Amino acid sequence: MLAFCSCTQHPRTAPVTVSLSYRQTDIQQQFDTLFNHQQTAAGVYKGFIEQALAICHGDTGTVTQDVLSSMYLNRHTGRYDCVTTTVFQFPDGTIAANGLFNLTPGDTIAPDHDFPITGGSGAYHDIAGTYTRRYREGVYHVELRYYKLR
């Protein structure tokens, strides 16, 4: 019995869920094309970087979502491999999440995804959880579900 007690995880608080939403008009985007604008086909580049800022709306007010994605064309699949970092800026701190997804050239909306929350600052220091984003009928739905590690 004593052996089982010594293998417990760090104490956690109950999970907190924050629900947010935004529309295409809430997004500011900028693209930087990599490899000197080298195209593999019309409208298809070897890679690019997308930077986006979205104003999200929720019960707690307005939150800024800052996204940076590096997208490289995978010649074997014909799709972009996207490495994405997302930071949500709240008045009392930030929540960061990182993840991967694939995007077909020409698609303008990233697929639905679930990324691990990798940490935060301020009131969100030392947290873990999941960032979920779903796109339905012109609205991006975001859920941040996190808990304090200590």
Coordinates of C-alpha atoms in Angstrom, one line a residue:
M1 CA 0.0 0.0 0.0
L2 CA 2.8 2.4 0.8
A3 CA 4.3 1.9 -2.7
F4 CA 1.1 3.1 -4.3
C5 CA 1.0 6.3 -2.3
S6 CA 4.5 7.3 -3.3
C7 CA 3.6 7.1 -7.1
T8 CA 0.9 9.8 -7.1
Q9 CA 1.1 12.8 -9.4
H10 CA 1.5 16.4 -8.5
P11 CA -1.7 17.7 -7.0
R12 CA -3.9 19.5 -9.5
T13 CA -6.8 22.0 -9.2
A14 CA -10.1 21.3 -10.8
P15 CA -10.1 22.0 -14.6
V16 CA -11.1 25.5 -15.8
T17 CA -12.9 25.9 -19.1
V18 CA -12.8 29.2 -21.1
S19 CA -15.0 29.4 -24.2
L20 CA -14.3 31.9 -26.9
S21 CA -15.4 32.6 -30.5
Y22 CA -14.3 34.7 -33.4
R23 CA -15.2 35.2 -37.1
Q24 CA -13.0 35.8 -40.2
T25 CA -13.6 39.6 -39.8
D26 CA -11.9 39.4 -36.4
I27 CA -8.6 38.1 -37.9
Q28 CA -5.7 40.1 -39.1
Q29 CA -3.3 38.0 -41.3
Q30 CA 0.1 38.4 -42.8
F31 CA 2.0 35.9 -44.9
D32 CA 5.7 35.7 -45.5
T33 CA 6.7 33.4 -48.4
L34 CA 9.8 31.3 -47.8
F35 CA 12.4 30.2 -50.4
N36 CA 12.3 33.4 -52.4
H37 CA 8.8 33.0 -53.6
Q38 CA 9.6 29.7 -55.3
Q39 CA 6.4 28.1 -56.6
T40 CA 5.9 24.4 -57.2
A41 CA 2.6 25.1 -59.1
A42 CA 0.2 28.0 -59.5
G43 CA -0.6 29.3 -55.9
V44 CA 1.5 26.5 -54.3
Y45 CA 4.8 27.6 -52.6
K46 CA 7.5 25.4 -51.0
G47 CA 6.7 27.1 -47.7
F48 CA 5.5 30.2 -46.0
I49 CA 5.0 31.7 -42.5
E50 CA 1.5 32.8 -41.5
Q51 CA 1.1 35.4 -38.7
A52 CA -2.4 36.1 -37.5
L53 CA -4.0 38.0 -34.7
A54 CA -7.6 37.3 -33.8
I55 CA -9.9 39.2 -31.4
C56 CA -11.8 36.5 -29.5
H57 CA -15.1 37.1 -27.7
G58 CA -16.2 35.3 -24.6
D59 CA -18.1 35.5 -21.3
T60 CA -15.0 37.1 -19.7
G61 CA -14.7 39.8 -22.3
T62 CA -12.3 40.2 -25.2
V63 CA -9.1 38.1 -25.5
T64 CA -6.4 38.4 -28.2
Q65 CA -5.2 35.2 -30.0
D66 CA -1.7 35.5 -31.6
V67 CA -0.8 32.7 -34.0
L68 CA 2.5 31.9 -35.8
S69 CA 2.5 29.0 -38.2
S70 CA 5.5 27.7 -40.3
M71 CA 4.2 25.8 -43.2
Y72 CA 6.4 23.6 -45.5
L73 CA 5.2 21.7 -48.5
N74 CA 5.6 18.0 -48.0
R75 CA 6.4 16.7 -51.5
H76 CA 5.3 13.2 -50.6
T77 CA 1.8 14.1 -49.4
G78 CA 1.3 17.3 -51.5
R79 CA 0.1 19.0 -48.3
Y80 CA 1.6 21.6 -46.0
D81 CA 3.1 20.4 -42.7
C82 CA 2.2 23.2 -40.3
V83 CA 3.9 23.9 -36.9
T84 CA 1.8 26.3 -35.0
T85 CA 2.2 28.3 -31.8
T86 CA -0.8 30.1 -30.4
V87 CA -0.8 32.5 -27.5
F88 CA -4.0 33.8 -25.8
Q89 CA -3.4 37.2 -24.2
F90 CA -5.7 37.8 -21.2
P91 CA -5.6 40.9 -19.0
D92 CA -4.0 38.9 -16.2
G93 CA -1.5 36.7 -18.2
T94 CA -1.1 34.5 -21.3
I95 CA -1.8 30.9 -22.2
A96 CA 0.4 29.2 -24.9
A97 CA -0.3 26.1 -27.0
N98 CA 1.7 24.3 -29.7
G99 CA 0.7 21.8 -32.3
L100 CA 0.9 20.3 -35.7
F101 CA -1.6 20.0 -38.5
N102 CA -1.7 19.4 -42.3
L103 CA -3.2 21.9 -44.8
T104 CA -4.0 21.3 -48.5
P105 CA -2.7 24.1 -50.8
G106 CA -5.6 26.4 -51.6
D107 CA -7.4 25.8 -48.3
T108 CA -8.0 29.0 -46.4
I109 CA -9.2 27.5 -43.1
A110 CA -7.0 25.3 -40.9
P111 CA -8.6 22.0 -40.0
D112 CA -10.2 21.5 -36.5
H113 CA -7.5 20.8 -34.0
D114 CA -6.6 20.0 -30.4
F115 CA -3.3 21.3 -29.2
P116 CA -1.7 20.8 -25.7
I117 CA -1.4 23.9 -23.6
T118 CA 2.3 24.2 -23.0
G119 CA 2.2 26.8 -20.2
G120 CA 1.4 30.4 -19.5
S121 CA 2.4 33.5 -17.6
G122 CA 0.9 35.6 -14.9
A123 CA -2.3 34.0 -13.5
Y124 CA -1.7 31.1 -15.9
H125 CA 1.8 30.2 -14.7
D126 CA 2.4 26.5 -14.2
I127 CA -0.7 25.2 -16.1
A128 CA -1.4 22.3 -18.5
G129 CA -4.4 21.4 -20.5
T130 CA -5.9 21.4 -24.0
Y131 CA -6.7 24.1 -26.6
T132 CA -9.5 23.0 -29.0
R133 CA -10.5 24.9 -32.1
R134 CA -13.5 24.0 -34.2
Y135 CA -14.9 25.9 -37.3
R136 CA -18.6 25.7 -37.9
E137 CA -20.8 27.8 -40.2
G138 CA -18.5 30.8 -40.3
V139 CA -17.6 30.9 -36.6
Y140 CA -14.4 29.7 -35.0
H141 CA -15.2 28.1 -31.6
V142 CA -12.3 27.9 -29.1
E143 CA -12.2 26.1 -25.8
L144 CA -9.3 26.3 -23.4
R145 CA -9.5 23.6 -20.7
Y146 CA -6.7 23.9 -18.2
Y147 CA -5.7 23.1 -14.6
K148 CA -2.9 24.3 -12.3
L149 CA -0.2 21.8 -11.8
R150 CA 0.4 22.9 -8.2

